[in-house]
Amino acid sequence: MATDDDLRFMQLAMDEALKGKRTSGGAEVGAVLVRDGVVMCAGFNEGDLRHDPTAHSEMVVMRRACAELQTTNLEGHTLYCTLQPCGMCTMACLWAGISRIVYGAGRGDVNAVYFESRHNDTVDFIHDAFRNDLEIEGGVLAEECSRLYAKPEEHVEKKDPAHRPTKPAW
């Protein structure tokens, strides 16, 4: 169940998403990293800005926090993101020891262009990693967050390699 703090921090993530949308090379996914009720850092997708396909908002804030704290351990931190984290970002959360992920819009709320074609799901990654110490809260301000993105029925050009069909291994 989302708390008042969850709503407040998700609103901050939405503000970051709007910054990303207005920034040349930025994109409309926002994230906020919080520990003990204090915002450690906030950011948005910077992939085109940095020419870095891994510069998703979640990765951006984790990198900033780790650099500032001089650690790779983010236990006790909560990651707020306007969009359900992709597989890469979920795995980074697992590696960093993030304690809680709170996201707004989920896969079904937005166009498939925002996720890799292999349909790896945040919950599946965490379950497969046998992490029962990582809490996930989805759908926080989902309707408001989903307005930031293309709708499921909209036609959107899929340009990046993550959206190419998987070739069978056999």
PDB file of N, CA, C and O in Angstrom, residues 90-127:
ATOM      1  N   THR A  90      16.484  -3.413 -13.252  1.00  0.00           N
ATOM      2  CA  THR A  90      16.116  -4.309 -12.161  1.00  0.00           C
ATOM      3  C   THR A  90      17.335  -5.086 -11.681  1.00  0.00           C
ATOM      4  O   THR A  90      17.575  -5.202 -10.475  1.00  0.00           O
ATOM      5  N   MET A  91      18.117  -5.607 -12.619  1.00  0.00           N
ATOM      6  CA  MET A  91      19.320  -6.345 -12.227  1.00  0.00           C
ATOM      7  C   MET A  91      20.301  -5.431 -11.502  1.00  0.00           C
ATOM      8  O   MET A  91      20.940  -5.851 -10.530  1.00  0.00           O
ATOM      9  N   ALA A  92      20.437  -4.192 -11.939  1.00  0.00           N
ATOM     10  CA  ALA A  92      21.321  -3.247 -11.244  1.00  0.00           C
ATOM     11  C   ALA A  92      20.831  -3.009  -9.812  1.00  0.00           C
ATOM     12  O   ALA A  92      21.647  -2.912  -8.886  1.00  0.00           O
ATOM     13  N   CYS A  93      19.512  -2.927  -9.635  1.00  0.00           N
ATOM     14  CA  CYS A  93      18.963  -2.779  -8.283  1.00  0.00           C
ATOM     15  C   CYS A  93      19.330  -3.977  -7.417  1.00  0.00           C
ATOM     16  O   CYS A  93      19.683  -3.821  -6.239  1.00  0.00           O
ATOM     17  N   LEU A  94      19.250  -5.166  -7.987  1.00  0.00           N
ATOM     18  CA  LEU A  94      19.630  -6.372  -7.252  1.00  0.00           C
ATOM     19  C   LEU A  94      21.102  -6.333  -6.864  1.00  0.00           C
ATOM     20  O   LEU A  94      21.465  -6.606  -5.721  1.00  0.00           O
ATOM     21  N   TRP A  95      21.971  -5.986  -7.802  1.00  0.00           N
ATOM     22  CA  TRP A  95      23.411  -5.924  -7.542  1.00  0.00           C
ATOM     23  C   TRP A  95      23.734  -4.870  -6.490  1.00  0.00           C
ATOM     24  O   TRP A  95      24.656  -5.046  -5.682  1.00  0.00           O
ATOM     25  N   ALA A  96      23.016  -3.755  -6.505  1.00  0.00           N
ATOM     26  CA  ALA A  96      23.294  -2.660  -5.568  1.00  0.00           C
ATOM     27  C   ALA A  96      22.665  -2.896  -4.193  1.00  0.00           C
ATOM     28  O   ALA A  96      22.987  -2.194  -3.241  1.00  0.00           O
ATOM     29  N   GLY A  97      21.752  -3.849  -4.105  1.00  0.00           N
ATOM     30  CA  GLY A  97      21.116  -4.120  -2.821  1.00  0.00           C
ATOM     31  C   GLY A  97      19.989  -3.173  -2.471  1.00  0.00           C
ATOM     32  O   GLY A  97      19.618  -3.042  -1.294  1.00  0.00           O
ATOM     33  N   ILE A  98      19.427  -2.501  -3.491  1.00  0.00           N
ATOM     34  CA  ILE A  98      18.271  -1.623  -3.256  1.00  0.00           C
ATOM     35  C   ILE A  98      17.240  -2.404  -2.440  1.00  0.00           C
ATOM     36  O   ILE A  98      16.982  -3.581  -2.703  1.00  0.00           O
ATOM     37  N   SER A  99      16.647  -1.766  -1.445  1.00  0.00           N
ATOM     38  CA  SER A  99      15.709  -2.454  -0.558  1.00  0.00           C
ATOM     39  C   SER A  99      14.262  -2.411  -1.033  1.00  0.00           C
ATOM     40  O   SER A  99      13.473  -3.284  -0.695  1.00  0.00           O
ATOM     41  N   ARG A 100      13.941  -1.380  -1.828  1.00  0.00           N
ATOM     42  CA  ARG A 100      12.545  -1.223  -2.245  1.00  0.00           C
ATOM     43  C   ARG A 100      12.501  -0.501  -3.580  1.00  0.00           C
ATOM     44  O   ARG A 100      13.237   0.459  -3.790  1.00  0.00           O
ATOM     45  N   ILE A 101      11.645  -0.979  -4.480  1.00  0.00           N
ATOM     46  CA  ILE A 101      11.390  -0.323  -5.761  1.00  0.00           C
ATOM     47  C   ILE A 101       9.921   0.079  -5.772  1.00  0.00           C
ATOM     48  O   ILE A 101       9.045  -0.759  -5.536  1.00  0.00           O
ATOM     49  N   VAL A 102       9.667   1.348  -6.051  1.00  0.00           N
ATOM     50  CA  VAL A 102       8.301   1.860  -6.180  1.00  0.00           C
ATOM     51  C   VAL A 102       8.195   2.459  -7.577  1.00  0.00           C
ATOM     52  O   VAL A 102       8.983   3.331  -7.930  1.00  0.00           O
ATOM     53  N   TYR A 103       7.250   1.963  -8.367  1.00  0.00           N
ATOM     54  CA  TYR A 103       7.108   2.512  -9.715  1.00  0.00           C
ATOM     55  C   TYR A 103       5.668   2.921  -9.988  1.00  0.00           C
ATOM     56  O   TYR A 103       4.749   2.479  -9.318  1.00  0.00           O
ATOM     57  N   GLY A 104       5.535   3.791 -10.983  1.00  0.00           N
ATOM     58  CA  GLY A 104       4.223   4.306 -11.361  1.00  0.00           C
ATOM     59  C   GLY A 104       3.569   3.447 -12.424  1.00  0.00           C
ATOM     60  O   GLY A 104       2.906   2.456 -12.125  1.00  0.00           O
ATOM     61  N   ALA A 105       3.776   3.812 -13.681  1.00  0.00           N
ATOM     62  CA  ALA A 105       3.162   3.079 -14.792  1.00  0.00           C
ATOM     63  C   ALA A 105       3.849   1.731 -14.990  1.00  0.00           C
ATOM     64  O   ALA A 105       5.068   1.624 -14.894  1.00  0.00           O
ATOM     65  N   GLY A 106       3.043   0.719 -15.274  1.00  0.00           N
ATOM     66  CA  GLY A 106       3.564  -0.621 -15.551  1.00  0.00           C
ATOM     67  C   GLY A 106       3.544  -0.919 -17.035  1.00  0.00           C
ATOM     68  O   GLY A 106       3.084  -0.108 -17.847  1.00  0.00           O
ATOM     69  N   ARG A 107       4.025  -2.094 -17.385  1.00  0.00           N
ATOM     70  CA  ARG A 107       4.095  -2.524 -18.784  1.00  0.00           C
ATOM     71  C   ARG A 107       2.762  -2.392 -19.508  1.00  0.00           C
ATOM     72  O   ARG A 107       2.713  -1.985 -20.658  1.00  0.00           O
ATOM     73  N   GLY A 108       1.692  -2.760 -18.862  1.00  0.00           N
ATOM     74  CA  GLY A 108       0.386  -2.737 -19.503  1.00  0.00           C
ATOM     75  C   GLY A 108      -0.222  -1.348 -19.650  1.00  0.00           C
ATOM     76  O   GLY A 108      -1.194  -1.174 -20.380  1.00  0.00           O
ATOM     77  N   ASP A 109       0.370  -0.372 -18.985  1.00  0.00           N
ATOM     78  CA  ASP A 109      -0.164   0.992 -19.011  1.00  0.00           C
ATOM     79  C   ASP A 109       0.373   1.829 -20.160  1.00  0.00           C
ATOM     80  O   ASP A 109      -0.165   2.903 -20.443  1.00  0.00           O
ATOM     81  N   VAL A 110       1.458   1.366 -20.787  1.00  0.00           N
ATOM     82  CA  VAL A 110       2.160   2.174 -21.791  1.00  0.00           C
ATOM     83  C   VAL A 110       2.492   1.329 -23.019  1.00  0.00           C
ATOM     84  O   VAL A 110       2.353   0.110 -23.014  1.00  0.00           O
ATOM     85  N   ASN A 111       2.987   1.979 -24.043  1.00  0.00           N
ATOM     86  CA  ASN A 111       3.379   1.312 -25.273  1.00  0.00           C
ATOM     87  C   ASN A 111       4.566   0.373 -25.020  1.00  0.00           C
ATOM     88  O   ASN A 111       5.442   0.679 -24.205  1.00  0.00           O
ATOM     89  N   ALA A 112       4.613  -0.723 -25.744  1.00  0.00           N
ATOM     90  CA  ALA A 112       5.686  -1.710 -25.590  1.00  0.00           C
ATOM     91  C   ALA A 112       7.061  -1.155 -25.956  1.00  0.00           C
ATOM     92  O   ALA A 112       8.079  -1.741 -25.584  1.00  0.00           O
ATOM     93  N   VAL A 113       7.122  -0.026 -26.631  1.00  0.00           N
ATOM     94  CA  VAL A 113       8.406   0.557 -27.048  1.00  0.00           C
ATOM     95  C   VAL A 113       9.294   0.872 -25.846  1.00  0.00           C
ATOM     96  O   VAL A 113      10.511   0.939 -25.974  1.00  0.00           O
ATOM     97  N   TYR A 114       8.715   1.020 -24.675  1.00  0.00           N
ATOM     98  CA  TYR A 114       9.490   1.375 -23.485  1.00  0.00           C
ATOM     99  C   TYR A 114      10.167   0.174 -22.829  1.00  0.00           C
ATOM    100  O   TYR A 114      10.915   0.345 -21.867  1.00  0.00           O
ATOM    101  N   PHE A 115       9.931  -1.013 -23.358  1.00  0.00           N
ATOM    102  CA  PHE A 115      10.496  -2.219 -22.756  1.00  0.00           C
ATOM    103  C   PHE A 115      11.146  -3.087 -23.823  1.00  0.00           C
ATOM    104  O   PHE A 115      10.770  -3.043 -24.989  1.00  0.00           O
ATOM    105  N   GLU A 116      12.090  -3.888 -23.393  1.00  0.00           N
ATOM    106  CA  GLU A 116      12.748  -4.810 -24.321  1.00  0.00           C
ATOM    107  C   GLU A 116      11.730  -5.836 -24.824  1.00  0.00           C
ATOM    108  O   GLU A 116      10.773  -6.175 -24.131  1.00  0.00           O
ATOM    109  N   SER A 117      11.947  -6.336 -26.035  1.00  0.00           N
ATOM    110  CA  SER A 117      10.973  -7.231 -26.662  1.00  0.00           C
ATOM    111  C   SER A 117      10.902  -8.594 -25.989  1.00  0.00           C
ATOM    112  O   SER A 117       9.958  -9.328 -26.196  1.00  0.00           O
ATOM    113  N   ARG A 118      11.876  -8.934 -25.202  1.00  0.00           N
ATOM    114  CA  ARG A 118      11.911 -10.261 -24.595  1.00  0.00           C
ATOM    115  C   ARG A 118      10.958 -10.393 -23.414  1.00  0.00           C
ATOM    116  O   ARG A 118      10.834 -11.438 -22.818  1.00  0.00           O
ATOM    117  N   HIS A 119      10.310  -9.309 -23.049  1.00  0.00           N
ATOM    118  CA  HIS A 119       9.298  -9.265 -22.000  1.00  0.00           C
ATOM    119  C   HIS A 119       9.806  -9.808 -20.665  1.00  0.00           C
ATOM    120  O   HIS A 119       9.135 -10.559 -19.968  1.00  0.00           O
ATOM    121  N   ASN A 120      11.021  -9.439 -20.317  1.00  0.00           N
ATOM    122  CA  ASN A 120      11.522  -9.749 -18.985  1.00  0.00           C
ATOM    123  C   ASN A 120      10.847  -8.801 -18.011  1.00  0.00           C
ATOM    124  O   ASN A 120      10.764  -7.611 -18.260  1.00  0.00           O
ATOM    125  N   ASP A 121      10.379  -9.319 -16.919  1.00  0.00           N
ATOM    126  CA  ASP A 121       9.595  -8.539 -15.986  1.00  0.00           C
ATOM    127  C   ASP A 121      10.341  -8.351 -14.669  1.00  0.00           C
ATOM    128  O   ASP A 121      11.007  -9.273 -14.195  1.00  0.00           O
ATOM    129  N   THR A 122      10.217  -7.187 -14.083  1.00  0.00           N
ATOM    130  CA  THR A 122      10.874  -6.843 -12.824  1.00  0.00           C
ATOM    131  C   THR A 122      10.630  -7.913 -11.763  1.00  0.00           C
ATOM    132  O   THR A 122      11.557  -8.385 -11.112  1.00  0.00           O
ATOM    133  N   VAL A 123       9.383  -8.286 -11.574  1.00  0.00           N
ATOM    134  CA  VAL A 123       9.031  -9.253 -10.537  1.00  0.00           C
ATOM    135  C   VAL A 123       9.684 -10.605 -10.820  1.00  0.00           C
ATOM    136  O   VAL A 123      10.193 -11.264  -9.909  1.00  0.00           O
ATOM    137  N   ASP A 124       9.705 -11.021 -12.090  1.00  0.00           N
ATOM    138  CA  ASP A 124      10.340 -12.290 -12.447  1.00  0.00           C
ATOM    139  C   ASP A 124      11.826 -12.280 -12.122  1.00  0.00           C
ATOM    140  O   ASP A 124      12.370 -13.258 -11.605  1.00  0.00           O
ATOM    141  N   PHE A 125      12.513 -11.180 -12.450  1.00  0.00           N
ATOM    142  CA  PHE A 125      13.939 -11.080 -12.147  1.00  0.00           C
ATOM    143  C   PHE A 125      14.194 -11.245 -10.651  1.00  0.00           C
ATOM    144  O   PHE A 125      15.103 -11.954 -10.236  1.00  0.00           O
ATOM    145  N   ILE A 126      13.408 -10.568  -9.860  1.00  0.00           N
ATOM    146  CA  ILE A 126      13.619 -10.604  -8.417  1.00  0.00           C
ATOM    147  C   ILE A 126      13.300 -11.991  -7.876  1.00  0.00           C
ATOM    148  O   ILE A 126      14.053 -12.542  -7.068  1.00  0.00           O
ATOM    149  N   HIS A 127      12.230 -12.584  -8.356  1.00  0.00           N
ATOM    150  CA  HIS A 127      11.879 -13.940  -7.934  1.00  0.00           C
ATOM    151  C   HIS A 127      12.981 -14.918  -8.331  1.00  0.00           C
ATOM    152  O   HIS A 127      13.412 -15.746  -7.533  1.00  0.00           O
TER     153      HIS A 127
END
